[in-house]
Tab-separated table of C-alpha atoms in Angstrom:
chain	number	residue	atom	x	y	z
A	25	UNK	CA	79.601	143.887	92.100
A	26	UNK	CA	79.660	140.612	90.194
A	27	UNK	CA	83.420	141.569	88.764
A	28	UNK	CA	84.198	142.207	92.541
A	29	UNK	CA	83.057	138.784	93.738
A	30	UNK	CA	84.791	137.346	91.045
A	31	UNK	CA	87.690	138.969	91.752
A	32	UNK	CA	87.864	138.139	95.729
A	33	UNK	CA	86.739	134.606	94.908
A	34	UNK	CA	89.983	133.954	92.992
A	35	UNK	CA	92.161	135.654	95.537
A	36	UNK	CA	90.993	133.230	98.172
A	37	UNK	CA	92.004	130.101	95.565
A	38	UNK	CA	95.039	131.457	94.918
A	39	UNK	CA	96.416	133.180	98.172
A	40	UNK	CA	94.861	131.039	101.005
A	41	UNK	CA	97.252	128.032	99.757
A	42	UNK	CA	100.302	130.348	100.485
A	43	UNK	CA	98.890	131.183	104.147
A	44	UNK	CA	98.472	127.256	105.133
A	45	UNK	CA	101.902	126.379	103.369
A	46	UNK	CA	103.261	129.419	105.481
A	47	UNK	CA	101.354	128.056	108.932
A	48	UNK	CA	102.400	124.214	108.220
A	49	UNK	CA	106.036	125.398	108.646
A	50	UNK	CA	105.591	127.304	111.874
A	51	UNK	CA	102.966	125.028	113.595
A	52	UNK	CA	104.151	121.528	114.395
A	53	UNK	CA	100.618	120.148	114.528
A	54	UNK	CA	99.467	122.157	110.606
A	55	UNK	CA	102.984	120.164	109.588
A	56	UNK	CA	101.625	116.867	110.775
A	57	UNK	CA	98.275	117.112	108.837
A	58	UNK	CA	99.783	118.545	105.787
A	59	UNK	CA	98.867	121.487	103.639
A	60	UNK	CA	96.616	118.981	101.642
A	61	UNK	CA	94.388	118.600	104.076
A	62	UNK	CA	94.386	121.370	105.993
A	63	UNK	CA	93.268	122.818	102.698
A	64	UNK	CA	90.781	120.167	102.256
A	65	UNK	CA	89.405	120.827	105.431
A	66	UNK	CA	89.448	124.364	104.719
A	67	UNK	CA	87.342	123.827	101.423
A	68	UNK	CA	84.984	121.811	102.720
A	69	UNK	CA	84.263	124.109	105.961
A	70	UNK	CA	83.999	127.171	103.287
A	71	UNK	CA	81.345	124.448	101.171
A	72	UNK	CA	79.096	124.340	103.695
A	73	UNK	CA	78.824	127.755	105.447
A	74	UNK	CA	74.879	129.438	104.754
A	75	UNK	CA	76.590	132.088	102.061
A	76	UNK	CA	78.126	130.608	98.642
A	77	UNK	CA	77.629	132.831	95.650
A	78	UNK	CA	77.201	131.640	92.083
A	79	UNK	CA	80.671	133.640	91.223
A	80	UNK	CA	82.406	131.634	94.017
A	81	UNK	CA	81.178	128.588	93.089
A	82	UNK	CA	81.592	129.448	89.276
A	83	UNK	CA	85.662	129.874	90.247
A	84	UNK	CA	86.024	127.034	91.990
A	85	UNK	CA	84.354	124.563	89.526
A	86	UNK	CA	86.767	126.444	86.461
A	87	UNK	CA	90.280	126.347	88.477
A	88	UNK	CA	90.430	122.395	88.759
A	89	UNK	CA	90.375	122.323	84.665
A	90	UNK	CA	93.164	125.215	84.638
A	91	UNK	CA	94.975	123.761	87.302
A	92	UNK	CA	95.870	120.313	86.711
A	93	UNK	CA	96.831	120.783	83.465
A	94	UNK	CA	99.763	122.674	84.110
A	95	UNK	CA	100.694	121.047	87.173
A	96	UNK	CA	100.840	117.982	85.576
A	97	UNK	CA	104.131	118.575	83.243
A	98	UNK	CA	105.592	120.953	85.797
A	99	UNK	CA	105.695	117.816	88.492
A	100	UNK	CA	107.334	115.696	85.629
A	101	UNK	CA	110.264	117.932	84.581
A	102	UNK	CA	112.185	116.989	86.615
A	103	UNK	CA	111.641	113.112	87.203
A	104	UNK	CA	114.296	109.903	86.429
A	105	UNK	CA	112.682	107.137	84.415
A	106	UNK	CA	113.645	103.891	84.298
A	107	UNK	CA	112.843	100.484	81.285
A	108	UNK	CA	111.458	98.451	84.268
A	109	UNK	CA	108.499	100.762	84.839
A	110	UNK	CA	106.747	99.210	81.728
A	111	UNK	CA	106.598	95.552	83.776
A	112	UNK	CA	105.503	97.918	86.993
A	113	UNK	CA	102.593	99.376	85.278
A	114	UNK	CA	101.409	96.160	83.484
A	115	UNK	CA	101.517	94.700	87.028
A	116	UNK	CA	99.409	97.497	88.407
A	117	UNK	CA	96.748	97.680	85.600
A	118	UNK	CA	96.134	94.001	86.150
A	119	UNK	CA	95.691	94.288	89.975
A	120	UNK	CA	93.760	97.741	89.438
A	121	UNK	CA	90.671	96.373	87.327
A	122	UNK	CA	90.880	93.011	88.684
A	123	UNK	CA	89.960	94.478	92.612
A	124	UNK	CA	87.850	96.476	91.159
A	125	UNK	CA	85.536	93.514	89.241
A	126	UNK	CA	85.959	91.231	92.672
A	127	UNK	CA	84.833	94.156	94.700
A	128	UNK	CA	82.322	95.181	92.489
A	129	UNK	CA	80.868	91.521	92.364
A	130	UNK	CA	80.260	91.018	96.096
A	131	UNK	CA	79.508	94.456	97.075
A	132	UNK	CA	76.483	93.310	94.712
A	133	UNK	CA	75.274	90.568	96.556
A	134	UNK	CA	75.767	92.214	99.928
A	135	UNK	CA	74.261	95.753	98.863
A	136	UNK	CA	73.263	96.250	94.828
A	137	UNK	CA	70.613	94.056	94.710
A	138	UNK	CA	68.349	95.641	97.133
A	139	UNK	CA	68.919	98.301	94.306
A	140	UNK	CA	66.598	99.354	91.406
A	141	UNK	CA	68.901	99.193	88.739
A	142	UNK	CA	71.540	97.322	90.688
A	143	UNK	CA	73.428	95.810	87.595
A	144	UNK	CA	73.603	99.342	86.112
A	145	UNK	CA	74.879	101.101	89.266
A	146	UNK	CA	78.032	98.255	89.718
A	147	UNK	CA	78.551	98.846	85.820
A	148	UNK	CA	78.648	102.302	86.414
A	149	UNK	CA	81.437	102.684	89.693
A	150	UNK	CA	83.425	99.867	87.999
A	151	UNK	CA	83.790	102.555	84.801
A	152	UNK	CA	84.159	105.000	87.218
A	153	UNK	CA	86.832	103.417	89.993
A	154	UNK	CA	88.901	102.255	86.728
A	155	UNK	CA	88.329	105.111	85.033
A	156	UNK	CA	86.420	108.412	86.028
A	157	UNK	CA	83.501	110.285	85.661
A	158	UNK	CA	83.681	110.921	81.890
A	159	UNK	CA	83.355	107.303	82.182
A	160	UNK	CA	80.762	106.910	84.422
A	161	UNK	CA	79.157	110.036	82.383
A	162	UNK	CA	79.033	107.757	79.475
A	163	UNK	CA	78.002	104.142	80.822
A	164	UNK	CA	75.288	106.366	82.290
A	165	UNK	CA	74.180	106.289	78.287
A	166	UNK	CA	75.115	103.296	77.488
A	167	UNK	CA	73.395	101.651	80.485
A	168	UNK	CA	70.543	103.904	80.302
A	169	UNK	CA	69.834	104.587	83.565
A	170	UNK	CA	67.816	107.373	85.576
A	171	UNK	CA	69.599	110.675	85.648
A	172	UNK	CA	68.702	110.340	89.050
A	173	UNK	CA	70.282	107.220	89.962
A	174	UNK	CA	73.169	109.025	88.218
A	175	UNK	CA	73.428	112.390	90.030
A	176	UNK	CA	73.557	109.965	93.399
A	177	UNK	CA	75.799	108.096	92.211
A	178	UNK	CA	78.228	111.994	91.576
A	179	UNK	CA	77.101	112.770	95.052
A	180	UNK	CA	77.793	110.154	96.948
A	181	UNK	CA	81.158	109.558	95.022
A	182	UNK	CA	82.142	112.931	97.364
A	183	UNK	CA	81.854	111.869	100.594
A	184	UNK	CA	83.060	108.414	100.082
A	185	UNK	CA	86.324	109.979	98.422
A	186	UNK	CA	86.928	112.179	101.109
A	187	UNK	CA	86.838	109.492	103.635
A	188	UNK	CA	89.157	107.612	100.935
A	189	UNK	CA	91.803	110.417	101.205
A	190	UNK	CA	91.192	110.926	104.600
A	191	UNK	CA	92.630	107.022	105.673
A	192	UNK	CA	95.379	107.515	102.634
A	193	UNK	CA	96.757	110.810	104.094
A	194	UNK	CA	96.196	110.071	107.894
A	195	UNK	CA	97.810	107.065	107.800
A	196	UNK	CA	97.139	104.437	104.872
A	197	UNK	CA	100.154	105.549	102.712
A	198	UNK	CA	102.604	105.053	106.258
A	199	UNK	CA	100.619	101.692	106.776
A	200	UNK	CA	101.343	100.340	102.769
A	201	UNK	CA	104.966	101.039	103.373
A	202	UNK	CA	105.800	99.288	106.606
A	203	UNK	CA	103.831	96.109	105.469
A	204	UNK	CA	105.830	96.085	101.585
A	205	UNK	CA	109.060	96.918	103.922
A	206	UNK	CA	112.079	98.783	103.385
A	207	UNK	CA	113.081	96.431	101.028
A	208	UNK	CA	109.421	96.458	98.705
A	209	UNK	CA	110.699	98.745	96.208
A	210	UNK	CA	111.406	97.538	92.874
A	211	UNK	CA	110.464	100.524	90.530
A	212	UNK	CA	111.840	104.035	89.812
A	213	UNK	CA	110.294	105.549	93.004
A	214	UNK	CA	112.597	107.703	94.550
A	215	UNK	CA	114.145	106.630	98.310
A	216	UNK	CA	110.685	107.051	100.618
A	217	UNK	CA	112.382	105.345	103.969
A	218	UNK	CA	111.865	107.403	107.164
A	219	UNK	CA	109.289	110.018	105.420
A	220	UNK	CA	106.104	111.365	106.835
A	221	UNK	CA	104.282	111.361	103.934
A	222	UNK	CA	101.687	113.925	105.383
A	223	UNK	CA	104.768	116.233	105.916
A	224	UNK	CA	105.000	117.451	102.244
A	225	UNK	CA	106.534	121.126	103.070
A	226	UNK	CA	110.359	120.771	103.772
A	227	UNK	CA	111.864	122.032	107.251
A	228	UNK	CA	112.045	125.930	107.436
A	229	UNK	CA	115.992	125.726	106.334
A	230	UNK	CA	114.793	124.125	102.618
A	231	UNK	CA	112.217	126.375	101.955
A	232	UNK	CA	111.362	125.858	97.796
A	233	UNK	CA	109.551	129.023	97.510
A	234	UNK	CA	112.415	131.154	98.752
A	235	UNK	CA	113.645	133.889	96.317
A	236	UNK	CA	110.579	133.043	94.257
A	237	UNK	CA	109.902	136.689	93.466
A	238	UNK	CA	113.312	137.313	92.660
A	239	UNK	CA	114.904	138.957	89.796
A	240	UNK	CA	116.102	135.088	88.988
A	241	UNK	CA	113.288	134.096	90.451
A	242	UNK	CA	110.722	135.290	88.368
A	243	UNK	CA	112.934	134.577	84.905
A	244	UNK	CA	112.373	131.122	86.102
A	245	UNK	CA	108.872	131.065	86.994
A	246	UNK	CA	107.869	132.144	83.220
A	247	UNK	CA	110.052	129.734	81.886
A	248	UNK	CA	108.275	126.751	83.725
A	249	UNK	CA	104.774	128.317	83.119
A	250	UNK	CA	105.897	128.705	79.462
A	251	UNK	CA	106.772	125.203	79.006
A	252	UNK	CA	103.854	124.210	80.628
A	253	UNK	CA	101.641	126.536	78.614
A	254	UNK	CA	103.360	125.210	75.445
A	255	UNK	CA	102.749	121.561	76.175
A	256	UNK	CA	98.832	122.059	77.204
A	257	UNK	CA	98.101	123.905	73.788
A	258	UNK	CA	99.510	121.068	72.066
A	259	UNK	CA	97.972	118.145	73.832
A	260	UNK	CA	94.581	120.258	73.424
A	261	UNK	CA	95.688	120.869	69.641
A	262	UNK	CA	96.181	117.194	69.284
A	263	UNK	CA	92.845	116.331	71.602
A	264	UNK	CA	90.534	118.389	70.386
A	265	UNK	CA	89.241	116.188	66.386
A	266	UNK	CA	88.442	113.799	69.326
A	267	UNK	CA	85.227	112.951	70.147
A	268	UNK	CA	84.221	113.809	73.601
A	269	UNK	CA	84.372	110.943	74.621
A	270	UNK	CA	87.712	110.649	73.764
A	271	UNK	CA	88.723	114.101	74.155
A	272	UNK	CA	90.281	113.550	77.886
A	273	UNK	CA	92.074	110.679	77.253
A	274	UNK	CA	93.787	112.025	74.406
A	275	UNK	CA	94.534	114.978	76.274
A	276	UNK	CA	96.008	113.699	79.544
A	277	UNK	CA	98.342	110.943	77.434
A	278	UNK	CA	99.681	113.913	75.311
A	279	UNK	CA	100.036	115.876	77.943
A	280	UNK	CA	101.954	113.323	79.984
A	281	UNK	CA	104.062	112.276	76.990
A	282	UNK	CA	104.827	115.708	76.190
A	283	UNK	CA	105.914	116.243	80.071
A	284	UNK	CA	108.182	113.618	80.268
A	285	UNK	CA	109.634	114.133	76.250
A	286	UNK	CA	110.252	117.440	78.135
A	287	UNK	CA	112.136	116.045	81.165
A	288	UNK	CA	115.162	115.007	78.558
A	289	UNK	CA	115.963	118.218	77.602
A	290	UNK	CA	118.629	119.463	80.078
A	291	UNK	CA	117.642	122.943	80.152
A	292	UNK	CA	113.769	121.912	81.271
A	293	UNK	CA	114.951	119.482	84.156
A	294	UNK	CA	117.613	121.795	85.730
A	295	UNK	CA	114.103	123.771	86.025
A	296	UNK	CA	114.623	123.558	90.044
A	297	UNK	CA	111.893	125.110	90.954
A	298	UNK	CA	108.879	123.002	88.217
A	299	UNK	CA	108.086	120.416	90.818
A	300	UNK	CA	107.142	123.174	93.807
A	301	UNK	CA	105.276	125.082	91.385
A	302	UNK	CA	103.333	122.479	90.059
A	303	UNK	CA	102.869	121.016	93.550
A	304	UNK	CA	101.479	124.807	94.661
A	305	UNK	CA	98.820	124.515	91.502
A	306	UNK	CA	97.801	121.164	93.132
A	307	UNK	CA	97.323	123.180	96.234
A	308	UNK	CA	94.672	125.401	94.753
A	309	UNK	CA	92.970	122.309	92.857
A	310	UNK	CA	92.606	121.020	96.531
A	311	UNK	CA	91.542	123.604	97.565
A	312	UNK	CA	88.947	124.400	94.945
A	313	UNK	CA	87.641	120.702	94.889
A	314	UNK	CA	87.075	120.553	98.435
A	315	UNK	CA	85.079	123.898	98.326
A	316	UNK	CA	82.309	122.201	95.840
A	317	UNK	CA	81.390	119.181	98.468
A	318	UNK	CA	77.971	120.796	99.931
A	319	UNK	CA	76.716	117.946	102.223
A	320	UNK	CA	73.245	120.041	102.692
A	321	UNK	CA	72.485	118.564	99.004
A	322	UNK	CA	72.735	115.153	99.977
A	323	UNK	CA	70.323	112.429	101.015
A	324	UNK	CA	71.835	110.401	102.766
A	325	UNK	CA	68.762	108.150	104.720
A	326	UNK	CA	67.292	107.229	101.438
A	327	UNK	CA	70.748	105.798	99.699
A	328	UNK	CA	72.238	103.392	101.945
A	329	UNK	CA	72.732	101.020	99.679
A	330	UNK	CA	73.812	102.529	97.267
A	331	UNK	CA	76.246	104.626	99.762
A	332	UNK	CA	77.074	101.195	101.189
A	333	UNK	CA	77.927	99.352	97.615
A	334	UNK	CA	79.799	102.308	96.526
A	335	UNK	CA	81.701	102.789	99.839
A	336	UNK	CA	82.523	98.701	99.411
A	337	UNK	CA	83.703	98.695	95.886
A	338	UNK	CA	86.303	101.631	97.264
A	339	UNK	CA	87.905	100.699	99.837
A	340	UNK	CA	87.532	96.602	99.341
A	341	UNK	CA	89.291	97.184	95.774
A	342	UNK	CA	91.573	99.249	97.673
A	343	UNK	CA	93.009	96.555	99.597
A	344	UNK	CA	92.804	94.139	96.987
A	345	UNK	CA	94.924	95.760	94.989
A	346	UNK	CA	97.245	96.242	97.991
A	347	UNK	CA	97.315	92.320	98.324
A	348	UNK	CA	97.648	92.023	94.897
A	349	UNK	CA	100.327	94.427	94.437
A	350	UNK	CA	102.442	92.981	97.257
A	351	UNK	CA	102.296	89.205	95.851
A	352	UNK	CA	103.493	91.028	92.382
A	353	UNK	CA	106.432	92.819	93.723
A	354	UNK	CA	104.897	96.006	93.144
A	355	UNK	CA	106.335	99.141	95.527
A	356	UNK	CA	103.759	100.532	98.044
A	357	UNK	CA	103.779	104.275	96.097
A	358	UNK	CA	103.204	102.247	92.804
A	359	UNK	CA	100.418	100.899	94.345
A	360	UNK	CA	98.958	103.979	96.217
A	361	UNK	CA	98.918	106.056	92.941
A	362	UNK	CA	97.682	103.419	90.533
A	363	UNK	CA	94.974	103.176	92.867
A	364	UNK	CA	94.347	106.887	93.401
A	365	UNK	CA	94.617	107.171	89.760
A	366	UNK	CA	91.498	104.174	88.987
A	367	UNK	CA	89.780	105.171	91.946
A	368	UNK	CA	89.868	109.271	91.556
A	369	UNK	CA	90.944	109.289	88.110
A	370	UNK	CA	94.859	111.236	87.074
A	371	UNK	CA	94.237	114.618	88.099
A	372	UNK	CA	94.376	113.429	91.309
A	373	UNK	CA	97.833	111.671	90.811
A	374	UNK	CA	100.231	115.036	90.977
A	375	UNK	CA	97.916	115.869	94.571
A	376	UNK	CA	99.249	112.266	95.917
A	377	UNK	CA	102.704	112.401	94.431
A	378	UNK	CA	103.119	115.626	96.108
A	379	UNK	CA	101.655	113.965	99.549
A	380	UNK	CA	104.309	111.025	99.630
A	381	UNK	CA	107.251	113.133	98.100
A	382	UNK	CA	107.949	111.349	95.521
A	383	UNK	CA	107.374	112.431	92.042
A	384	UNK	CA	108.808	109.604	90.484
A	385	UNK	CA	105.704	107.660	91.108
A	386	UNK	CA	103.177	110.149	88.975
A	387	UNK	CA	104.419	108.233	85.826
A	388	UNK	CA	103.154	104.594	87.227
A	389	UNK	CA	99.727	107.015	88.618
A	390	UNK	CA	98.858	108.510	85.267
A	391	UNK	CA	99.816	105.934	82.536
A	392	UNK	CA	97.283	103.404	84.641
A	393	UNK	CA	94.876	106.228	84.706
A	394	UNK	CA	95.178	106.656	80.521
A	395	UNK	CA	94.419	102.925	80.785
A	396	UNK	CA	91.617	103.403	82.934
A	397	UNK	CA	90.113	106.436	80.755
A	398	UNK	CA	90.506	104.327	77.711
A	399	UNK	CA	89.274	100.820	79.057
A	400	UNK	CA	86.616	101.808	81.442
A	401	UNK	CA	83.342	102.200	79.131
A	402	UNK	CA	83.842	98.456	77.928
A	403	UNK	CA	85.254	97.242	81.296
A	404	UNK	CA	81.730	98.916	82.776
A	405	UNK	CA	79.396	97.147	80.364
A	406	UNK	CA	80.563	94.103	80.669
A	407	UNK	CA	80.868	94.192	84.409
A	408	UNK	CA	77.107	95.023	83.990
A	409	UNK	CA	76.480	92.232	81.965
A	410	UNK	CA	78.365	90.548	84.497
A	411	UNK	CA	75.863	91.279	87.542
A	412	UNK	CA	72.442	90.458	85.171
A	413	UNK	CA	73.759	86.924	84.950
A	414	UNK	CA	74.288	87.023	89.177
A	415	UNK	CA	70.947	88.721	89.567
């Protein structure tokens, strides 16, 4: 019975993407949302029904560390780099963990100090919305804080991401391009003018998974996933003397360095069909993501500060690294991804990319999320520091 539940439980991860990809095409209002968040939505209805079985939920927390991996070359096979990315992703690093600190800072005074361990908890998310959770995992020991405080902090961090991809998705990454302008581009982004970026499956003439289970095809398939396969046992190779702390970064630069040392080789880019299978992996990471947010565990009446000081730092940083951004020249996908990248950490980067069509950008998104991994445990303590002196 268990192997059975198993069994189904994967099937739904890994076929239910196909069915919404399938319906976005054919239903002008699925095409609209996009299969991102139809699948979202999907996940999260599925989260919160009265039945979830360990084996379901045992799936869906496994497929996000299978999935991204491999996703994460396949999207960058085929992408054109250019020298003046360097200056963009200096630019964006600045803006990223400077928003944070000023968010950070007066979401404080307005909300952290009605907290407990205020200072901690702003030490904490700035780790975390620079960084991740292995960072916020580990300023969590540094800080010394309640593993309560902490597991509030993870829950919380759910909704208040949702409702951050939710205004992205809807209609924050439309709104960041009109106000940069046609003209706001100065990176290696790929032309983005006159694109719903919700609308990431192509018109039913163009569709990328046609002749998929071809004779060709197939040949093709293994190739990418061989590739792929190739380039995560190395990075983990490589990652794994690393301490754990260290472990993710390692693995995610080698892994992104090995992607892109990849794209050169003419025989890996004319890979057509890398960026549409990578972008179907992110799919079922969306998918499988969205399916672990169970609201019923969450108490929301006796955190509103914390909620509220969380929910600040977001979205406040957010725009103050769109501000930022836009004084530095920086191009409004740039910016979205860098953000989605400190804010949500890189996995999330390939989801995005594939949102706004434009794979180009994943470079800018996951070199400022190495930075983040790898400068967010001092960044946190001394932001923490920081907030004792305010206090």
């Amino acid at each position: 019975m268990t192997y059975l539940l198993y069994t189904l439980a994967t099937l739904f991860f890994l076929i239910t993407p196909a069915v919404v990809v399938w319906l976005c095409r054919r239903l002008s209002l699925l095409r609209k949302i996009g299969p991102i968040m139809a699948l979202y939505a999907i996940g999260i209805v599925v989260a919160n029904l009265p039945f979830h079985s360990e084996e379901f939920s045992a799936v869906a927390t496994l497929l996000p560390n299978v999935m991204v991996p491999l996703a994460i070359p396949m999207m960058l096979f085929g992408c054109e780099f250019r020298r003046d990315i360097v200056g963009t992703q200096l630019r964006v690093v600045v803006s990223g963990f400077l928003s944070v600190a000023v968010a950070v800072v007066v979401g404080y005074w307005l909300f952290g100090k009605g907290l407990r361990e205020g200072a901690e908890v702003g030490g904490i998310i700035s780790g975390m919305y620079t960084g991740g959770t292995i960072n916020a995992a580990a300023l969590q020991t540094i800080l010394r804080t309640e593993s309560s405080t902490f597991t509030l902090i993870n829950s919380y961090d759910i909704i208040i991401s949702l409702l951050y991809f939710v205004f992205l998705f809807t209609f924050g990454i439309r709104l960041f391009r009109w106000l940069y302008g046609p003209k706001g581009t100065t990176t290696s982004t790929t032309s983005v003018e006159g694109i719903d970026p919700s609308d990431v499956v192509e018109n039913e003439s163009n569709n990328p998974y046609e002749g998929l289970f071809s004779r060709e095809g197939l040949k093709e398939v293994a190739k990418i996933f061989g590739v792929a396969v190739v380039i995560v046992a190395l990075s983990g190779a490589v990652a794994l003397p690393s301490s754990e702390r260290w472990f993710m970064v390692v693995f995610i630069l080698m892994i992104t360095t090995l992607g892109v040392g990849a794209s050169f080789i003419r025989h890996v880019r004319e890979l057509r069909r890398s960026y549409d299978i990578g972008l179907y992996l992110i799919y079922i990471f969306s998918l499988a993501i969205a399916s672990m947010a169970d609201f019923s565990t969450l108490d929301l009446r006796s955190g509103l500060n914390l909620i509220a000081f969380m929910s600040f730092a977001v979205f406040v940083s957010l725009f103050l690294h769109a501000l930022v951004c836009r004084l530095l020249r920086v191009d409004a996908d740039s910016m979205v991804i860098s953000s989605v990248s400190f804010i949500n950490s890189p996995p999330f980067v390939p989801m995005v990319a594939g949102v706004m069509k434009n794979r180009d950008a994943m470079v800018t998104g996951l070199s400022a999320g190495i930075i983040g991994y790898a400068l967010g445990n001092h960044f946190g303590v001394v932001m923490a520091e920081l907030l004792h002196l305010l206090a």
